[in-house]
Tab-separated table of C-alpha atoms in Angstrom:
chain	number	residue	atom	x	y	z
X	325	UNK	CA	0.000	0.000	0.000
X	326	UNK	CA	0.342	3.446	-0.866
X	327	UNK	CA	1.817	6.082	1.456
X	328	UNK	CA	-0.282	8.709	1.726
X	329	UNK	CA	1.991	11.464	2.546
X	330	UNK	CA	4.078	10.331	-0.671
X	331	UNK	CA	0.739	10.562	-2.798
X	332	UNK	CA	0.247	14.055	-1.437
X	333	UNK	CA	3.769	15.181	-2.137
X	334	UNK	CA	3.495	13.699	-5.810
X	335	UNK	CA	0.074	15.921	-5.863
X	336	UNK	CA	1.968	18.902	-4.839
X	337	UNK	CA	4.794	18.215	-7.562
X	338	UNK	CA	2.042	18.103	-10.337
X	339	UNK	CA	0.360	21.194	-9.141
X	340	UNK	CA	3.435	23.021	-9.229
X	341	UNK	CA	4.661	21.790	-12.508
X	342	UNK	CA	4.002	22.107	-15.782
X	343	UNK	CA	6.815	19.871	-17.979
X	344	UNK	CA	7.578	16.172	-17.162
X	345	UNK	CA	9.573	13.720	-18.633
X	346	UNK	CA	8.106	9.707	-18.308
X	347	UNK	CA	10.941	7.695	-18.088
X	348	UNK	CA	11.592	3.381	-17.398
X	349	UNK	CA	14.204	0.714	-18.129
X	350	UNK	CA	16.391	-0.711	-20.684
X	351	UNK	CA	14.807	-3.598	-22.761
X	352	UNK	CA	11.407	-2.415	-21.788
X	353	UNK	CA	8.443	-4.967	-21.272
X	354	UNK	CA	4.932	-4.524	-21.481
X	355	UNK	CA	4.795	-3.140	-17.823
X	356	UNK	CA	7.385	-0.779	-18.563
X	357	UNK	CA	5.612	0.504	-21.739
X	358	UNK	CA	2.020	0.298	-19.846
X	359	UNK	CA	3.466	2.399	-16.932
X	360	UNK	CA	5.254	4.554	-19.076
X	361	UNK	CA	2.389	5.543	-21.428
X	362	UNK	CA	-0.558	5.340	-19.125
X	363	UNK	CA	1.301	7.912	-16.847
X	364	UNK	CA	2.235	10.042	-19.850
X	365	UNK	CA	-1.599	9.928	-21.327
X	366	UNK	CA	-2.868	11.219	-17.867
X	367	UNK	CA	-0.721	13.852	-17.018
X	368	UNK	CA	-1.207	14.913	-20.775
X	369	UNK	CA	-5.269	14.979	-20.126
X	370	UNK	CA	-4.488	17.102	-17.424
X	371	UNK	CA	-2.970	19.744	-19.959
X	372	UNK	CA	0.830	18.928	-18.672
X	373	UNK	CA	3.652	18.837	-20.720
X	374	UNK	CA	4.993	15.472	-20.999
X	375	UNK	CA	8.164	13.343	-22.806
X	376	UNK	CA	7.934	10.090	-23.232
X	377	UNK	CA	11.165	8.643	-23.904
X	378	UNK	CA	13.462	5.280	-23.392
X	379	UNK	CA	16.673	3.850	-24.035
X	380	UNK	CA	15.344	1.585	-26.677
X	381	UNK	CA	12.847	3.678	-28.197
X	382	UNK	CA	9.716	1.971	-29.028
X	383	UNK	CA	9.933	-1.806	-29.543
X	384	UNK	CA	8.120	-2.560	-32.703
X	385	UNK	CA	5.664	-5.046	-30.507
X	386	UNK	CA	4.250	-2.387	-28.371
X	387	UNK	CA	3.099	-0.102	-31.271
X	388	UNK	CA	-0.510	-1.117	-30.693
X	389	UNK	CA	-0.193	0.869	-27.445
X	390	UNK	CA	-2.054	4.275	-27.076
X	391	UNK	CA	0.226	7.134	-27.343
X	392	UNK	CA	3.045	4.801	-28.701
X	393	UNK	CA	3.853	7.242	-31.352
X	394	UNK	CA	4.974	9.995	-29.004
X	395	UNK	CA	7.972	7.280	-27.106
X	396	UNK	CA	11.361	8.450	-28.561
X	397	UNK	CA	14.550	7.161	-27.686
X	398	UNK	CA	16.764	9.288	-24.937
X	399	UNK	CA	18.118	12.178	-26.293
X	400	UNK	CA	21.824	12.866	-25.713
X	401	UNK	CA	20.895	16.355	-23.461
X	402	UNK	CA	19.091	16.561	-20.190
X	403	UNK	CA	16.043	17.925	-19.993
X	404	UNK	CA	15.159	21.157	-18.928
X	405	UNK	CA	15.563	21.994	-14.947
X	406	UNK	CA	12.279	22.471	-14.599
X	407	UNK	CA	11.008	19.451	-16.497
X	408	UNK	CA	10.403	16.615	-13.648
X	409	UNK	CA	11.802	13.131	-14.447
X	410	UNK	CA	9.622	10.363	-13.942
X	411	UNK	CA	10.980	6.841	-14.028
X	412	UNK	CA	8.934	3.913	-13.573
X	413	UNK	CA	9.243	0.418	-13.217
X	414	UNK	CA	12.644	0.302	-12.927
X	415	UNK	CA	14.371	-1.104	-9.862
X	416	UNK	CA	18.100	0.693	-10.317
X	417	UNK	CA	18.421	4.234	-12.078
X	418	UNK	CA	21.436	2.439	-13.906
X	419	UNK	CA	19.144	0.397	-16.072
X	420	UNK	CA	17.483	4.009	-17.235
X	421	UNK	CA	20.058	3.938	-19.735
X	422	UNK	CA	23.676	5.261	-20.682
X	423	UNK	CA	22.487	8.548	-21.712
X	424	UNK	CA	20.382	9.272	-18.735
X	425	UNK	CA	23.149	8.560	-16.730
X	426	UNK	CA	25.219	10.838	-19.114
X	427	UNK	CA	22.445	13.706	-17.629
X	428	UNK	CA	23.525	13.151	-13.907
X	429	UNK	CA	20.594	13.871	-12.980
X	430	UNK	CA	18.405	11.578	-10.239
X	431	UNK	CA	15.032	10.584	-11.278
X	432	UNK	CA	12.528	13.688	-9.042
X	433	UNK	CA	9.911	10.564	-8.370
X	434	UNK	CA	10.208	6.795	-8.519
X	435	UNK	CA	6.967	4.629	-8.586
X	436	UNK	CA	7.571	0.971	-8.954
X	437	UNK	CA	6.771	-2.593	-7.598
X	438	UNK	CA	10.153	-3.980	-7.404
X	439	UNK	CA	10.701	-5.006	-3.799
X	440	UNK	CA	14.901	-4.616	-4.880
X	441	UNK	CA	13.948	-0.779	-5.304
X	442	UNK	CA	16.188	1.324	-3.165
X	443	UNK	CA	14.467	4.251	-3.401
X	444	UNK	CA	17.091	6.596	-5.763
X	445	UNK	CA	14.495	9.037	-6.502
X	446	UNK	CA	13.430	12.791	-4.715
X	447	UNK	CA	10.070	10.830	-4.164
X	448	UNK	CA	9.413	7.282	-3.936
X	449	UNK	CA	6.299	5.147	-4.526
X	450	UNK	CA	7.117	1.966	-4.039
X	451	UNK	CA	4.847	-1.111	-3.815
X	452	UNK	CA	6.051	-4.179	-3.666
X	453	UNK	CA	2.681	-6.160	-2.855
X	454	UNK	CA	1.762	-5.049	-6.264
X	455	UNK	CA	2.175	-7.353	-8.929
X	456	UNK	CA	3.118	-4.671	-11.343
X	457	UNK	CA	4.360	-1.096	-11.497
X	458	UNK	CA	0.776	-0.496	-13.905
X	459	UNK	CA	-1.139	-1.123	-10.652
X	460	UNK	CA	0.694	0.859	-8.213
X	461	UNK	CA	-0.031	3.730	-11.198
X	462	UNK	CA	-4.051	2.738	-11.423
X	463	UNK	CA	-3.707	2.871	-7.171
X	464	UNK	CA	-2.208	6.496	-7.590
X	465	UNK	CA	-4.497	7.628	-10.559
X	466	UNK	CA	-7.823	6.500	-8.719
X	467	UNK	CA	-6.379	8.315	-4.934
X	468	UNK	CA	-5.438	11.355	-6.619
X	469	UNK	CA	-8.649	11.347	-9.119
X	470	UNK	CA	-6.045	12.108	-12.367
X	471	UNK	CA	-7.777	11.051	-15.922
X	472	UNK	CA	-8.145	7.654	-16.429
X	473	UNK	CA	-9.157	7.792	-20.487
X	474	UNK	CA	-9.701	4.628	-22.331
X	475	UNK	CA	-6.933	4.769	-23.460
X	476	UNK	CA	-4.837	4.947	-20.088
X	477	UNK	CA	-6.455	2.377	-19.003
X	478	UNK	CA	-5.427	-0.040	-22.044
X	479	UNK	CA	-1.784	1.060	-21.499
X	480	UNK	CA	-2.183	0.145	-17.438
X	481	UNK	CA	-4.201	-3.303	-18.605
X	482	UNK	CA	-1.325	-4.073	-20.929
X	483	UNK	CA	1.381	-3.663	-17.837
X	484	UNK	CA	-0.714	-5.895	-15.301
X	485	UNK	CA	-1.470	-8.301	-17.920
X	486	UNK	CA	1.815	-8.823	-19.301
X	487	UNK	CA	3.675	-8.212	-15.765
X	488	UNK	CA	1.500	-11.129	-14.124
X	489	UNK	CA	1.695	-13.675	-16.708
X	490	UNK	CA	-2.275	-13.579	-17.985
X	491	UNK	CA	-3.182	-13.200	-14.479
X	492	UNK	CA	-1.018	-16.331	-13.659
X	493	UNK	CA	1.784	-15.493	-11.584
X	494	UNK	CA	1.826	-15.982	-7.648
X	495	UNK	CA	1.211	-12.212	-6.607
X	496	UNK	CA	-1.998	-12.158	-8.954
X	497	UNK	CA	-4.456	-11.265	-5.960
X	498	UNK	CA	-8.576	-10.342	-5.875
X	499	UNK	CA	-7.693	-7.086	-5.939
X	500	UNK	CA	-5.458	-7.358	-9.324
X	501	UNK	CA	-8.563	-8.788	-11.010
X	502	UNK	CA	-10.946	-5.826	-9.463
X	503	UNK	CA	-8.245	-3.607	-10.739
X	504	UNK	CA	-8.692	-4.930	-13.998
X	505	UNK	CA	-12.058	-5.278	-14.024
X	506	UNK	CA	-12.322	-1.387	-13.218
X	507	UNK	CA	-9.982	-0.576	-16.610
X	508	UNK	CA	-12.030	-2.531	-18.442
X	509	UNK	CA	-15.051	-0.626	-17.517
X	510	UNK	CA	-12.754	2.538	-18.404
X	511	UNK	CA	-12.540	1.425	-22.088
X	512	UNK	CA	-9.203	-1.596	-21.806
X	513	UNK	CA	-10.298	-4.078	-24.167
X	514	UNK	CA	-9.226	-7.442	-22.658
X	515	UNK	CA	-10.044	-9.444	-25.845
X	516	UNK	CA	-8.024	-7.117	-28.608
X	517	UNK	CA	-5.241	-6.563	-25.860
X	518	UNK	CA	-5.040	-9.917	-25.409
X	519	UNK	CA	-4.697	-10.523	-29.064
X	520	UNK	CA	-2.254	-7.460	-29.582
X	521	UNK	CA	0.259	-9.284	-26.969
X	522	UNK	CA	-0.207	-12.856	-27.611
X	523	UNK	CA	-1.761	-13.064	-31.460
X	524	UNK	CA	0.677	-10.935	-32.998
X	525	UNK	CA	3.851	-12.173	-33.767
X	526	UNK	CA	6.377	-12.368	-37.190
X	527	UNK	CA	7.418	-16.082	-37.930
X	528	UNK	CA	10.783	-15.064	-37.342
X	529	UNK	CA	9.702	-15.423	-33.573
X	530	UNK	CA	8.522	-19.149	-34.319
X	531	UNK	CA	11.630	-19.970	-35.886
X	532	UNK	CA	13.284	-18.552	-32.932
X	533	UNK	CA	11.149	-20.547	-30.447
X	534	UNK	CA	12.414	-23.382	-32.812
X	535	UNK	CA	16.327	-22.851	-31.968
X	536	UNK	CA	15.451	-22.201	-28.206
X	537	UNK	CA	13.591	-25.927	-28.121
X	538	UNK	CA	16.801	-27.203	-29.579
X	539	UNK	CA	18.884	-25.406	-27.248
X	540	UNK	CA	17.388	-25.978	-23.924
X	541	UNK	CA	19.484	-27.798	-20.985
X	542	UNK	CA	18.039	-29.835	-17.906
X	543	UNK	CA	20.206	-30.203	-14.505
X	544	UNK	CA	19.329	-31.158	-11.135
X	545	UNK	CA	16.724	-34.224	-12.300
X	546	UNK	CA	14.908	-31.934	-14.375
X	547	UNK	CA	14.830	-29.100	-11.672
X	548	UNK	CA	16.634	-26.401	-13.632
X	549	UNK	CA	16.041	-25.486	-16.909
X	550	UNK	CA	17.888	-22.953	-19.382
X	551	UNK	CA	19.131	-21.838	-22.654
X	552	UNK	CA	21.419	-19.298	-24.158
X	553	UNK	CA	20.929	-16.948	-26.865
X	554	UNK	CA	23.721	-15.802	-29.331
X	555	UNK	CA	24.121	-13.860	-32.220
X	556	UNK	CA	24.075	-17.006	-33.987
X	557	UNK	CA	20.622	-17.633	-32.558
X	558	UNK	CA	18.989	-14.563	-34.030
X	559	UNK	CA	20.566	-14.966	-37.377
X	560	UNK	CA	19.302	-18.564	-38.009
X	561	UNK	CA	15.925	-17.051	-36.903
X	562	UNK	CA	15.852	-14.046	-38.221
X	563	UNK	CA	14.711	-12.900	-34.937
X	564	UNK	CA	15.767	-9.629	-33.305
X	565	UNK	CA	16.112	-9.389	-29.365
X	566	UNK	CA	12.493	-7.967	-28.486
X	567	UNK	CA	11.321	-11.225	-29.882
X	568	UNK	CA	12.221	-13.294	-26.678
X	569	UNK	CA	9.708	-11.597	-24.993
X	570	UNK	CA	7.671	-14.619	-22.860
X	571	UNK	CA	9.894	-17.674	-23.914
X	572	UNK	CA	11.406	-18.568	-20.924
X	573	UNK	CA	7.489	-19.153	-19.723
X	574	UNK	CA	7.796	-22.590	-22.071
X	575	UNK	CA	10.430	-23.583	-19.324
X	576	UNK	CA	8.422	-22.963	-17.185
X	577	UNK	CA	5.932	-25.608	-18.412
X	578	UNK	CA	7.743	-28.533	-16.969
X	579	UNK	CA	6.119	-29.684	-14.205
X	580	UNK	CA	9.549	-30.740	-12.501
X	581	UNK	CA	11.466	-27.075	-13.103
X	582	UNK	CA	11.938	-25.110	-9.731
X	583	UNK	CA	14.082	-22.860	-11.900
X	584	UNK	CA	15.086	-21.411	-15.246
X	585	UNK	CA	16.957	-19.188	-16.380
X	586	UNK	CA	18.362	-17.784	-20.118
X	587	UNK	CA	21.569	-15.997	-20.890
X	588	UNK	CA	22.163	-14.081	-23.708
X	589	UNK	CA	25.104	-12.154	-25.267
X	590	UNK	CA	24.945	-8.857	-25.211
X	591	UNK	CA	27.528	-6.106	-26.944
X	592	UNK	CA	30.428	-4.707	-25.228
X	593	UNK	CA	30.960	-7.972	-23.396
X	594	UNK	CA	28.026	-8.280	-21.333
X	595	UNK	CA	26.116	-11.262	-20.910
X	596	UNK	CA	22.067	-11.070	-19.363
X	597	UNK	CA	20.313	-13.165	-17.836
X	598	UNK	CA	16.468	-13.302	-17.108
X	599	UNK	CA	15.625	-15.751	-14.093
X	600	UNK	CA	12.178	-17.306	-13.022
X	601	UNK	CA	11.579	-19.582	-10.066
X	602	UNK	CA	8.113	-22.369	-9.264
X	603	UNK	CA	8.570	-21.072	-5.353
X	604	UNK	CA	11.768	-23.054	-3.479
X	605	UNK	CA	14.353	-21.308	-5.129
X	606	UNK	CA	14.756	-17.026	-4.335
X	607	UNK	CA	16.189	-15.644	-7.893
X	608	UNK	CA	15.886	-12.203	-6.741
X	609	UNK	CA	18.937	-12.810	-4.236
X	610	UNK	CA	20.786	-15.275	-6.791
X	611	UNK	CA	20.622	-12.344	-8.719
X	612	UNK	CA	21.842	-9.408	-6.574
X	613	UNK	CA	25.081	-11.078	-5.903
X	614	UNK	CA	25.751	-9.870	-9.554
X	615	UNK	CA	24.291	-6.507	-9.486
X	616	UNK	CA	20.677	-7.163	-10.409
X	617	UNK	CA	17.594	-7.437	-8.820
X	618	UNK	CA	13.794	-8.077	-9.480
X	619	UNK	CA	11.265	-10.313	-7.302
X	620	UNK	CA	11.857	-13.851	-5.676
X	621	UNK	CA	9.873	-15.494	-8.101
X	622	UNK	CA	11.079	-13.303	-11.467
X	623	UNK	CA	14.273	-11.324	-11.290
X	624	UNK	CA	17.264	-10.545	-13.568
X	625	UNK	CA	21.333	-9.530	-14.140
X	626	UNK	CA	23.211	-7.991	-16.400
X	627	UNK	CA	27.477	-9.022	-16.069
X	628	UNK	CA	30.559	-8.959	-17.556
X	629	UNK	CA	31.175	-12.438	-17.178
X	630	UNK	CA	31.140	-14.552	-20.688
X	631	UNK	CA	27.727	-17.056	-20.853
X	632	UNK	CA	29.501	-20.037	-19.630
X	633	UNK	CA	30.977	-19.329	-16.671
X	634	UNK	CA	27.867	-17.144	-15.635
X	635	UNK	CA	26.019	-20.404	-16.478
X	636	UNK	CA	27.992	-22.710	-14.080
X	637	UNK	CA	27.450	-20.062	-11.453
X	638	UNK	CA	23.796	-19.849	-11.855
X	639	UNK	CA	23.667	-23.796	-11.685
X	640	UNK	CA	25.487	-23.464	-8.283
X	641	UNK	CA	23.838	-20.627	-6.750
X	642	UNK	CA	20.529	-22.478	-7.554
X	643	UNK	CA	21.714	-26.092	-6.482
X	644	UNK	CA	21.992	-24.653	-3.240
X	645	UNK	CA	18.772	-23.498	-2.797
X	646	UNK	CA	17.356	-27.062	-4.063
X	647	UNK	CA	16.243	-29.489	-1.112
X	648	UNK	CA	18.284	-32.718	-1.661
């Protein structure tokens, strides 16, 4: 829940100002582009001034999204003193980007779900009962009576949607489903949302999915559960990164897996890797011993250490959290 002396200082900041910028992490998902936009859309019905912008730009999945047109990549200056920065749904200001970072500038007001969140910003709104950062926004939209247009609310249903799974994942509560239910009555339609997420893909993702199914390694009696993705990878496929979106979910599918993880190579050295756990295993603290951060169930990582000895640590880190 909510404080409510931060919702009344984050009251007092939009009274007071008229330019915003609507910021959230690297490789964005569909809660950061649902928090992002539905925060921009309201704050632009109430006649501010707002910038929608990302490290990435828009990913070419998301362009169904209300208000996708206005998302531009980070520009290379800061933004104006007077323009607030908002970032959401990101758990560390470094994974706002390079160029924010270039701006050294902190974020004026954090609002996220992450329980990793330190808190970097001016102002912090942090749930982490929530089972996405798009539902700590429809909590501070609905106590602070800001517009909530059909078209926020399809951004917002997109981030709960997408951030629980389809309503699957273990912090999907009553409430998430009232929540829902209340966007949907605010114009969110579930069924062409639904279809814009899931429904939508090139065949280049298929043929993806088809060199992940070939590339996927059991450990641990079946417990654990990974693959790595390379440059190879997309090339066979004819994939591009925002196309892996989801698949570690088909690891997930194995009754026996406590854990999986994938790695994938990124440039400059770096290697990521997304982790997702049944319940017995904590990923969130396998993962801050390298930096990253997330939820026990769903976290993530970004090192310098090459995919296979990252992958030997993983297996480790998790084997120890396995009961015998």
């Amino acid at each position: 829940m909510l404080d409510p002396d931060s919702l009344a200082s984050l009251q007092k900041l939009c009274d007071r100002h008229e330019r915003f910028l609507v910021i959230s992490h690297v490789r964005p998902d569909g809660d950061a582009y649902g928090s992002t936009l539905g925060l921009a859309l309201s704050l632009q019905a109430m006649g501010k001034d707002v910038q929608v912008v990302n490290a990435d730009g828009l990913s070419p999945l998301f362009k169904f999204m209300p208000g996708s047109k206005s998302l531009t990549a980070t520009l290379p200056g800061a933004p104006e003193p007077d323009r607030l920065i908002l970032a959401v749904d990101c758990a560390d200001a470094k994974r706002l980007g390079a160029v924010f970072d270039q701006w050294q500038r902190a974020p004026d007001v954090n609002i996220d779900h992450h329980v990793s969140n330190p808190g970097y910003a001016k102002l912090n709104l942090i749930d982490a009962d929530s089972p996405a950062t798009a539902q700590v926004l429809h909590e501070i939209i609905t106590a602070l009576k800001w517009p909530l247009t059909p078209e926020v609310a399809a951004n917002l249903y997109v981030g709960i949607m997408t951030d629980t799974g389809n309503f699957r994942y273990r912090q999907t509560t009553a409430h998430t489903f009232e929540v829902a239910a209340r966007l949907v009555a605010a114009g969110a339609d579930p069924t062409d949302l639904a279809e814009a997420c899931y429904q939508s893909f090139r065949a280049e993702r298929l043929l993806l999915l088809r060199e992940v199914f070939n590339a996927i390694h059991f450990a641990n009696r079946a417990r654990v559960a990974w693959f790595v993705l390379t440059p190879e990878t997309y090339a066979r496929s004819g994939a591009n990164p925002d196309e892996t979106e989801g698949l570690i979910e088909y690891l997930q599918a194995v009754k026996t897996v406590e854990a999986a993880f994938l790695l994938e190579s990124l440039p400059g050295g770096l290697t990521r890797a997304s982790m997702r756990s049944r319940g017995t295993v904590d990923v969130q603290r396998i993962c801050q011993e390298f930096g990253g951060g997330g939820h026990r169930l769903a976290a993530g990582l970004r090192t310098k250490l090459d995919p296979a000895a990252l992958e030997k640590r993983l297996l480790e880190l998790i084997a120890k959290q396995l009961p015998e």
